[in-house]
mmCIF file of N, CA and C and ligand atoms in Angstrom:
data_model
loop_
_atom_site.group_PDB
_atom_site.id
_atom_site.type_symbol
_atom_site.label_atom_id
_atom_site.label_comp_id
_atom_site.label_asym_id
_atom_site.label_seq_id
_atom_site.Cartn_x
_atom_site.Cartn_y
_atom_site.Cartn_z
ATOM 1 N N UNK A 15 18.826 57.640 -58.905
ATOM 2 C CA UNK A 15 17.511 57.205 -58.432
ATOM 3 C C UNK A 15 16.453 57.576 -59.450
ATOM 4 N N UNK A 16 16.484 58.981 -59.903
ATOM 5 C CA UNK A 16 15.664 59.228 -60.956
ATOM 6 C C UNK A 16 15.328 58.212 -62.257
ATOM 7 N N UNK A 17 16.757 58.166 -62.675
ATOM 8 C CA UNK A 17 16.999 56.903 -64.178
ATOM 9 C C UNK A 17 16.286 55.729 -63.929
ATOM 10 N N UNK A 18 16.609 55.033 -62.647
ATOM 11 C CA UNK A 18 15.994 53.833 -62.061
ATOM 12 C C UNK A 18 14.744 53.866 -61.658
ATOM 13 N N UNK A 19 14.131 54.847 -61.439
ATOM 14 C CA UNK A 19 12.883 55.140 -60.851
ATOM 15 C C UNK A 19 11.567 55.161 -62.344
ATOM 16 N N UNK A 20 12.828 55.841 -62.840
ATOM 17 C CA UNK A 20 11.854 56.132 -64.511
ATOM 18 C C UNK A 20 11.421 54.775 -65.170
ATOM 19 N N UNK A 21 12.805 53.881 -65.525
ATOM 20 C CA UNK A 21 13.042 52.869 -65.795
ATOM 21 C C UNK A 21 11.875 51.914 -65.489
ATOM 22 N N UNK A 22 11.675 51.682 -63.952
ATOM 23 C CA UNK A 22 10.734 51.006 -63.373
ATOM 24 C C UNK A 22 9.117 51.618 -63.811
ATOM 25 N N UNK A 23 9.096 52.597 -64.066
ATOM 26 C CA UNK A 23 7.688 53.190 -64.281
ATOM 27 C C UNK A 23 7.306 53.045 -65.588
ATOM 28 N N UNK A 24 8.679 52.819 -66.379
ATOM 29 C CA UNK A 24 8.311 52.613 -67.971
ATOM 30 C C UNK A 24 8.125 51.182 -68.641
ATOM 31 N N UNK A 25 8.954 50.142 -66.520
ATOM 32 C CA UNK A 25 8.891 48.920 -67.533
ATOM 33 C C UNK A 25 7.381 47.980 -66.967
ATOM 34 N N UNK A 26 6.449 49.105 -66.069
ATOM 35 C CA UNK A 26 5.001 48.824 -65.798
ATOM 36 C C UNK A 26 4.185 49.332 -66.584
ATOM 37 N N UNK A 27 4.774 50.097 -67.814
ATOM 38 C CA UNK A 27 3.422 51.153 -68.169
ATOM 39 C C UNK A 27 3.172 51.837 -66.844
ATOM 40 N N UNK A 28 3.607 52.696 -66.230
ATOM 41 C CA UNK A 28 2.965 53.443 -65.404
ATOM 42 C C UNK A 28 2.005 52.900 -64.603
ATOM 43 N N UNK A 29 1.802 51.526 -64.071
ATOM 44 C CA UNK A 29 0.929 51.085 -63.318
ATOM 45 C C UNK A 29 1.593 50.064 -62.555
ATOM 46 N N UNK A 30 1.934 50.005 -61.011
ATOM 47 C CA UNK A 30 2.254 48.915 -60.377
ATOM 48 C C UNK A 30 2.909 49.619 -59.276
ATOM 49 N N UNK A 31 3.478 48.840 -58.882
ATOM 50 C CA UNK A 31 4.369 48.924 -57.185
ATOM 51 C C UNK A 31 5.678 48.817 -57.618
ATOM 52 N N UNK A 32 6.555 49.634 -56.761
ATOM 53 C CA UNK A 32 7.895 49.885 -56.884
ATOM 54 C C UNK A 32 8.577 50.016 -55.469
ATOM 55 N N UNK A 33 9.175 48.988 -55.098
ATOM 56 C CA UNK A 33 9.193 48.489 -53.779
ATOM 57 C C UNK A 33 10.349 49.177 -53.463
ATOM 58 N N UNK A 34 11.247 50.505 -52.808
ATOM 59 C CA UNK A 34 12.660 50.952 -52.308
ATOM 60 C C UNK A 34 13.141 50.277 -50.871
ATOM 61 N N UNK A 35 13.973 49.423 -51.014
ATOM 62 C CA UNK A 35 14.466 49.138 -49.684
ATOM 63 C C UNK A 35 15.848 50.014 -49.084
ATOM 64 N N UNK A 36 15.928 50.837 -48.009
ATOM 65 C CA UNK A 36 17.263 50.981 -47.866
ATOM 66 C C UNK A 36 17.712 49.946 -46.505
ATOM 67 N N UNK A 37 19.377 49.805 -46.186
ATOM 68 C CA UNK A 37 19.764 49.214 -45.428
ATOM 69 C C UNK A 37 21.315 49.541 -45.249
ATOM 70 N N UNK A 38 21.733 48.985 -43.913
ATOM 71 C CA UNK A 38 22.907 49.387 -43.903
ATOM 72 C C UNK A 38 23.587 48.031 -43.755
ATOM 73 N N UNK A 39 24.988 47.863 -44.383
ATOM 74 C CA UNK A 39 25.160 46.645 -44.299
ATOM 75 C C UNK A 39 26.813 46.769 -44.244
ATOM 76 N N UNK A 40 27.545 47.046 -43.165
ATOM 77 C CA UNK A 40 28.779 47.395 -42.533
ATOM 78 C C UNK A 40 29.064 48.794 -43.206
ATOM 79 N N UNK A 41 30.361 48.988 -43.872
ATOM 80 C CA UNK A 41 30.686 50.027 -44.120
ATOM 81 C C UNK A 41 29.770 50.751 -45.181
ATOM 82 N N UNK A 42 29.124 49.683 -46.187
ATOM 83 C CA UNK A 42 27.713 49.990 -46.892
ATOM 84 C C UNK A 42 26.687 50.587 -46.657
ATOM 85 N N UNK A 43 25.904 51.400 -47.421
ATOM 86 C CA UNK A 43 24.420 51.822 -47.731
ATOM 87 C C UNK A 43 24.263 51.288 -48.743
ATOM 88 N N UNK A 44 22.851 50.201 -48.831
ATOM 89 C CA UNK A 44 22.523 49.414 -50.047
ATOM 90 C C UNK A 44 21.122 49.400 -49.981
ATOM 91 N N UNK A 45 20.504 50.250 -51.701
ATOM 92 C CA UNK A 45 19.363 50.463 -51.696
ATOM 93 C C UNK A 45 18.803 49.719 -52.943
ATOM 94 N N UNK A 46 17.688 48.949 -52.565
ATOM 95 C CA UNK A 46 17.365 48.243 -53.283
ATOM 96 C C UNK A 46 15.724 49.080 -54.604
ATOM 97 N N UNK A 47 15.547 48.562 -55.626
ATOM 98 C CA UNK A 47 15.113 49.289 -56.239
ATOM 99 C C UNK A 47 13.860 48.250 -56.917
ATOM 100 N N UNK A 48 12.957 47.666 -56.581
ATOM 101 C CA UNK A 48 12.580 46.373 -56.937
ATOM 102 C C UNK A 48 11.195 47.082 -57.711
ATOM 103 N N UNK A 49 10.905 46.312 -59.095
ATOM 104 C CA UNK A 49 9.685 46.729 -59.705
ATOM 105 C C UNK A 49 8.708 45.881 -59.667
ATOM 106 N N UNK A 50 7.669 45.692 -60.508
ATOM 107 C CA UNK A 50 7.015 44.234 -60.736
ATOM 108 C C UNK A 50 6.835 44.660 -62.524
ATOM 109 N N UNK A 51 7.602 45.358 -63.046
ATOM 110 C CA UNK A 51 7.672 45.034 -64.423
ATOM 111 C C UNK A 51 7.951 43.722 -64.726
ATOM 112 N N UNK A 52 7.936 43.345 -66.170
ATOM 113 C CA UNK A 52 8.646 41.623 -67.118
ATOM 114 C C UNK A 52 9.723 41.703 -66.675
ATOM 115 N N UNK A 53 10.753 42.495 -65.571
ATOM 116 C CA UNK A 53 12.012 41.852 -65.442
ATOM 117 C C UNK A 53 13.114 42.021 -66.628
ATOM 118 N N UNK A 54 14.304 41.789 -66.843
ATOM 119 C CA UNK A 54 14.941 42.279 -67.574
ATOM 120 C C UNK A 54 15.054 40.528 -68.544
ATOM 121 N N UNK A 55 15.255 40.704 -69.881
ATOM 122 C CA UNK A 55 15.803 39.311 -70.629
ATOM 123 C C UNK A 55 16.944 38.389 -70.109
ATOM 124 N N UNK A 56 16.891 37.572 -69.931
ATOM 125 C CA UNK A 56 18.549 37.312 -69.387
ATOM 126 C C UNK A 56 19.935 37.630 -70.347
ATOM 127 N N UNK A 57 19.341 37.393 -71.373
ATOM 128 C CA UNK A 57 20.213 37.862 -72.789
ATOM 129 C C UNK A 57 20.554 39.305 -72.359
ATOM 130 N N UNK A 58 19.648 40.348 -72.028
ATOM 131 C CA UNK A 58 20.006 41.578 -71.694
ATOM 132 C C UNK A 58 20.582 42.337 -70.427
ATOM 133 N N UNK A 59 20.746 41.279 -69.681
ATOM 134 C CA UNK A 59 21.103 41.200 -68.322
ATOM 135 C C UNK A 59 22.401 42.000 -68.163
ATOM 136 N N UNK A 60 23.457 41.840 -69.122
ATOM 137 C CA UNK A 60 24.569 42.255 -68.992
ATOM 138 C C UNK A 60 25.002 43.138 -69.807
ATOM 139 N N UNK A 61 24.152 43.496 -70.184
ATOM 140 C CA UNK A 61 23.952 44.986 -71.896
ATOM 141 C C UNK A 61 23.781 45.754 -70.987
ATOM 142 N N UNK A 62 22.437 46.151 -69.780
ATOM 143 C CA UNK A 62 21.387 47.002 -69.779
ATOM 144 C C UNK A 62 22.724 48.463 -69.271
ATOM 145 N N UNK A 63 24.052 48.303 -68.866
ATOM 146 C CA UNK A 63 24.279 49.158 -68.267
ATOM 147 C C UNK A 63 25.644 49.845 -69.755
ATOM 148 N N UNK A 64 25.286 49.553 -71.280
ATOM 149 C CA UNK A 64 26.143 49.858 -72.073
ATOM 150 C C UNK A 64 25.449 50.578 -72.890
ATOM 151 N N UNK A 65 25.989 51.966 -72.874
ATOM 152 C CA UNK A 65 25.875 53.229 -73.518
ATOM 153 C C UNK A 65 24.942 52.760 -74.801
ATOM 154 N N UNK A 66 23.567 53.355 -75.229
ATOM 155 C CA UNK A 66 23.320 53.311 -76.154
ATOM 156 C C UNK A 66 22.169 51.691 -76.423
ATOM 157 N N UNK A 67 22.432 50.876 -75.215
ATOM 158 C CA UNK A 67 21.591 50.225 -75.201
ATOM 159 C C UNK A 67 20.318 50.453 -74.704
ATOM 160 N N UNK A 68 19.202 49.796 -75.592
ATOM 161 C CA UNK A 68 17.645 50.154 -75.216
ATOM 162 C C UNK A 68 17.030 49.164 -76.215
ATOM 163 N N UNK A 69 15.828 48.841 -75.137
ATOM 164 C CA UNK A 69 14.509 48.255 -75.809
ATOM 165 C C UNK A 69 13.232 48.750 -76.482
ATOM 166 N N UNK A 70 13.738 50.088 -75.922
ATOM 167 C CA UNK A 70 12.522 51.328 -76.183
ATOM 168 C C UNK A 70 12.314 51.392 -77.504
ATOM 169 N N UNK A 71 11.170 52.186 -78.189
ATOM 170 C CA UNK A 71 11.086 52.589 -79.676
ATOM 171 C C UNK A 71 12.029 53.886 -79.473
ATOM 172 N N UNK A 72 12.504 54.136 -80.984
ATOM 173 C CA UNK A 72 13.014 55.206 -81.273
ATOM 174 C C UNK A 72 12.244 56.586 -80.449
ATOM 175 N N UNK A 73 12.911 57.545 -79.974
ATOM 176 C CA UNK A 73 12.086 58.838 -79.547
ATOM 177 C C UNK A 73 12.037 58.488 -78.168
ATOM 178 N N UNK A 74 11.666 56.684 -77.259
ATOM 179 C CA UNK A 74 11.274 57.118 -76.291
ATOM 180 C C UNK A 74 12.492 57.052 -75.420
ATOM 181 N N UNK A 75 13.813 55.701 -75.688
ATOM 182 C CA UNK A 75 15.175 55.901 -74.777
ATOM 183 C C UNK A 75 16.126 56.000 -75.591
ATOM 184 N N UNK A 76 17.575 56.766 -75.012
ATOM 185 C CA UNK A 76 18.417 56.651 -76.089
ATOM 186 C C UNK A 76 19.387 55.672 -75.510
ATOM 187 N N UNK A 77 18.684 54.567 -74.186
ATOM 188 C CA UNK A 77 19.853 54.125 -73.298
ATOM 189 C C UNK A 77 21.316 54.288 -72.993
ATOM 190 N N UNK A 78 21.117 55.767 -72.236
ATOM 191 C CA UNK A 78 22.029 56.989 -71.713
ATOM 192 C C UNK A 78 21.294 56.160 -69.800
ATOM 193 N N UNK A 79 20.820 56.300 -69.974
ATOM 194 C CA UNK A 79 20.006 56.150 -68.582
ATOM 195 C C UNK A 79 21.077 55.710 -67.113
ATOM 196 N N UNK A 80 21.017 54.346 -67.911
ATOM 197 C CA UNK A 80 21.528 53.234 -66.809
ATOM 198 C C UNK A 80 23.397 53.314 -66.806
ATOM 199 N N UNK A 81 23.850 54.150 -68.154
ATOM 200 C CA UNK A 81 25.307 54.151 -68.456
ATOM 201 C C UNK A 81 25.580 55.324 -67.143
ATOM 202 N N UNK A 82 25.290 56.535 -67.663
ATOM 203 C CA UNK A 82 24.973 57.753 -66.527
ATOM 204 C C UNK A 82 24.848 56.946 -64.995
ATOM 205 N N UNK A 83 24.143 56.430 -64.480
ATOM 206 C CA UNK A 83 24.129 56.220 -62.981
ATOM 207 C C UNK A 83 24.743 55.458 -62.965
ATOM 208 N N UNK A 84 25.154 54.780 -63.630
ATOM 209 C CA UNK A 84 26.340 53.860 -63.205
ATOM 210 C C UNK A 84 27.828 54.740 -62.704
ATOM 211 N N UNK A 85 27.800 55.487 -63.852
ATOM 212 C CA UNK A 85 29.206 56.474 -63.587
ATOM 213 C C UNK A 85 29.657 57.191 -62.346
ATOM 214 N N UNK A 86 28.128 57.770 -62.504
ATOM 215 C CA UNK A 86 27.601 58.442 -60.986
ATOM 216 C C UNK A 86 28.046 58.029 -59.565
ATOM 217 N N UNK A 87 27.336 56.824 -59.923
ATOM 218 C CA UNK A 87 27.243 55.293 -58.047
ATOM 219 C C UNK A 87 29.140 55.401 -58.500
ATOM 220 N N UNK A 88 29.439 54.951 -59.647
ATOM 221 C CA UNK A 88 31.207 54.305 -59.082
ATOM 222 C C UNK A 88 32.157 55.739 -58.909
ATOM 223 N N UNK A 89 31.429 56.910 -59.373
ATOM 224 C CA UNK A 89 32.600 58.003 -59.185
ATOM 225 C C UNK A 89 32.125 58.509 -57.530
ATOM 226 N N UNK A 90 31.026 57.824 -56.742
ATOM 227 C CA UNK A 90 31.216 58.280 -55.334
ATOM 228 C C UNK A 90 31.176 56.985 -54.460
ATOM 229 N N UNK A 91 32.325 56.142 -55.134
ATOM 230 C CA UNK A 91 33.045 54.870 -54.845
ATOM 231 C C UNK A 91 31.746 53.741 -54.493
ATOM 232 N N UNK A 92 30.567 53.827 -55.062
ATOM 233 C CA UNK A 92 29.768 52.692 -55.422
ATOM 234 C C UNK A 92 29.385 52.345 -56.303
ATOM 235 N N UNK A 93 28.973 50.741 -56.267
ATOM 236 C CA UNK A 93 28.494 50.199 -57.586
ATOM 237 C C UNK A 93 26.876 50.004 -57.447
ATOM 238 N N UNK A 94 26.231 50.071 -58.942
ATOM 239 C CA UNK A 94 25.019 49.637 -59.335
ATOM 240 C C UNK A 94 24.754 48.688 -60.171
ATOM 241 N N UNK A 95 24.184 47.064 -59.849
ATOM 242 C CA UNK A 95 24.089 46.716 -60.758
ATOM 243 C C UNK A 95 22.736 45.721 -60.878
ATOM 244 N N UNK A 96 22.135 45.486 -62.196
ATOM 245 C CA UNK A 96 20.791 45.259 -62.084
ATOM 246 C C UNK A 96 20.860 43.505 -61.967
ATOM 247 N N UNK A 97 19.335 43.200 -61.577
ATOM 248 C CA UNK A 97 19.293 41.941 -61.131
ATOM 249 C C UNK A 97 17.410 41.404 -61.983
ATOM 250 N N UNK A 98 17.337 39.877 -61.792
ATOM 251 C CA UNK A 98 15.858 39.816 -61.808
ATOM 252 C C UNK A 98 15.496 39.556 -60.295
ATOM 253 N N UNK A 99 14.123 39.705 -59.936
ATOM 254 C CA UNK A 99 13.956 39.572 -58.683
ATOM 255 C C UNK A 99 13.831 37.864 -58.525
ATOM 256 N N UNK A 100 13.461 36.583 -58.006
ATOM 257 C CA UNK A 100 13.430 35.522 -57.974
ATOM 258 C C UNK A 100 11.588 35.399 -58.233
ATOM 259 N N UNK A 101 10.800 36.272 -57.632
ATOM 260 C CA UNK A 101 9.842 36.375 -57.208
ATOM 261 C C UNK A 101 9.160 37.339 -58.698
ATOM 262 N N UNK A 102 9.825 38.060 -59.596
ATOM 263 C CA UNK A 102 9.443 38.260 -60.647
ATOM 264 C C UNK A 102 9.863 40.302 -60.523
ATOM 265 N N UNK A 103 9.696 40.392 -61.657
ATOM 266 C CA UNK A 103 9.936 42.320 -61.238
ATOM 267 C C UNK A 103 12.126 41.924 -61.738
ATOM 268 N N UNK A 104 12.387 43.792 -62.258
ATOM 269 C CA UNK A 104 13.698 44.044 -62.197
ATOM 270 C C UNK A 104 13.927 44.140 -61.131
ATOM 271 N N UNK A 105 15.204 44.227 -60.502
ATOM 272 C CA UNK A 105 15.703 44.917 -59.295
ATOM 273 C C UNK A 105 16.909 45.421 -59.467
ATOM 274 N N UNK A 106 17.069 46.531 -59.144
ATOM 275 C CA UNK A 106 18.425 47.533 -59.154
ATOM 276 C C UNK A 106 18.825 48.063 -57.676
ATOM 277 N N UNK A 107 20.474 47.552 -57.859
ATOM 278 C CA UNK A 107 20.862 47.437 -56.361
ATOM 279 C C UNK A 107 21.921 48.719 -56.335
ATOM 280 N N UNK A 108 21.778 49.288 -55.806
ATOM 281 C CA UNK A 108 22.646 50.625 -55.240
ATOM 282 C C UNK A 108 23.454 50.583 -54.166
ATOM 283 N N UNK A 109 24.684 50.022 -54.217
ATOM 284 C CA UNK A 109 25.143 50.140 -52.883
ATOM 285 C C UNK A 109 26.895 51.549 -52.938
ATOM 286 N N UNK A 110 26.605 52.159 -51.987
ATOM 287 C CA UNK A 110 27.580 53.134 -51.493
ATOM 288 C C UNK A 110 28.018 53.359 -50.109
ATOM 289 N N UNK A 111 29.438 53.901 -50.240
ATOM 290 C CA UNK A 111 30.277 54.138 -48.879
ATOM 291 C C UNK A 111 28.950 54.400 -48.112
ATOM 292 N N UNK A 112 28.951 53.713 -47.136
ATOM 293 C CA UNK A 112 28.093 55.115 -45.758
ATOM 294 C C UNK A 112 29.135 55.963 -44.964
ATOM 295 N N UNK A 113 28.412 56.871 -44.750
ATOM 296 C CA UNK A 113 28.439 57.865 -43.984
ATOM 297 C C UNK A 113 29.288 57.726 -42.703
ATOM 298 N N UNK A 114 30.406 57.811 -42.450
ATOM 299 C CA UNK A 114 31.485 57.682 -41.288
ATOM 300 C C UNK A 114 31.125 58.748 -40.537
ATOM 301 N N UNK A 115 30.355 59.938 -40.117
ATOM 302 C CA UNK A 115 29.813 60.600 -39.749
ATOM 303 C C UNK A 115 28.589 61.569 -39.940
ATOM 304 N N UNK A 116 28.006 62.068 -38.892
ATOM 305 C CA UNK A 116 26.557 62.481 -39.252
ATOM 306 C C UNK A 116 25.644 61.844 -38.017
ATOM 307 N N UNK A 117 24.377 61.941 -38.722
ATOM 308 C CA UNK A 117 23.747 61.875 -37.270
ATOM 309 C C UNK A 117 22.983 60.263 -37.104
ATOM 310 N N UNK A 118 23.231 59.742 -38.457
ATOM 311 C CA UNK A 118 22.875 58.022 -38.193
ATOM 312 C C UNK A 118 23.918 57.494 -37.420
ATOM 313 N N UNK A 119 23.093 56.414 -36.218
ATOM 314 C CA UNK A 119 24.072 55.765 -35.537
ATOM 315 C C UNK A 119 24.899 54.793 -36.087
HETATM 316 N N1 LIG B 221 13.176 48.212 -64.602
HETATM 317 C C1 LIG B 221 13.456 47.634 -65.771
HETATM 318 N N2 LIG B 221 12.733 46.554 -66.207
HETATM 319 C C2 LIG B 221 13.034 45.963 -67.387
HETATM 320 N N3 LIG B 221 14.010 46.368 -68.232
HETATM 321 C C3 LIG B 221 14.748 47.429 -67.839
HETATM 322 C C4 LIG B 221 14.514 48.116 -66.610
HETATM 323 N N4 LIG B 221 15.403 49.122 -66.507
HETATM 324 C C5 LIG B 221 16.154 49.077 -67.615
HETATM 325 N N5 LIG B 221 15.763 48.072 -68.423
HETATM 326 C C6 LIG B 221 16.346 47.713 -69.728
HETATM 327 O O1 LIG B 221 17.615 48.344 -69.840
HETATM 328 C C7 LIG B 221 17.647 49.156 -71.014
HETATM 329 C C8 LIG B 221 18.592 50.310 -70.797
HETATM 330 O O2 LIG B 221 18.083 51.195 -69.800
HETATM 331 P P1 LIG B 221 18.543 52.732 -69.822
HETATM 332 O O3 LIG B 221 17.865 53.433 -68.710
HETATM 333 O O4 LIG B 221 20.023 52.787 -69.884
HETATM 334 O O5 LIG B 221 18.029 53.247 -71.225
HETATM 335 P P2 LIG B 221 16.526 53.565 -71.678
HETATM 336 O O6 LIG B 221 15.615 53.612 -70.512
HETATM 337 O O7 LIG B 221 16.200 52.590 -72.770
HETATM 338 O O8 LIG B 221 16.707 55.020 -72.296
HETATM 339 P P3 LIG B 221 16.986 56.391 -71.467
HETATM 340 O O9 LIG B 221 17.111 56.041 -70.018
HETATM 341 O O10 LIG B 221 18.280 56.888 -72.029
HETATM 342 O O11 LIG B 221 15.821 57.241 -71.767
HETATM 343 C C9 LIG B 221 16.183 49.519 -71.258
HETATM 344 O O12 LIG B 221 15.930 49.894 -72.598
HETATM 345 C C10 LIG B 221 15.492 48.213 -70.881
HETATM 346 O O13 LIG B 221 15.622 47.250 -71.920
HETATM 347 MG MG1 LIG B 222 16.132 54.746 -68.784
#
């Protein structure tokens, strides 16, 4: 959430709305991560989650970011993967096992 959270704040300049949806969607928890940054290139669409990729200047990413939470979401048997919104903005979708017990119904 952090990586993605950063991500979104770096791809507004620090100025805009960052919309979190959560939801449950059968055996799923799927959290949506929506910015109103430029959205990702489509060319870069399928890079953004490979070690070492970045748009940033030197100093500011070493695109570790998005490789890291990816590892993260699939080593606690979910996937993350980024999207454009239709409506404009990135969106990064988080979905994981839910919770087979606990106190959500
Ligand atoms: N919310 C976003 N909007 C637009 N582009 C994004 C967004 N999030 C990620 N990207 C693109 O994906 C690339 C890789 O992201 P990643 O978080 O892996 O690395 P980084 O942010 O460049 O560096 P680091 O996270 O290691 O500091 C970014 O450089 C950027 O091009
Ligand atoms: Mg990053």
């Amino acid at each position: 959430m952090f990586n993605v959270l950063l991500n979104a704040a770096q791809a507004m300049d620090g100025e805009g709305r960052v919309t979190v949806t959560g939801a449950r969607r059968g055996a799923r928890a799927v959290l949506e991560i929506r910015d109103a940054g430029p959205g990702i290139a489509p060319e870069h669409l399928a890079r953004v989650f490979e070690p070492f990729f970045t748009t940033k200047p030197d100093g500011i990413g070493t695109g570790l970011g998005l490789t890291i939470s990816r590892e993260i979401v699939n080593e606690l048997g979910g996937e993350l993967r980024a999207e454009n919104h239709p409506c404009g903005g990135a969106c990064f979708v988080i979905e994981l096992p839910a919770a087979t017990t606990g106190a959500h119904p």
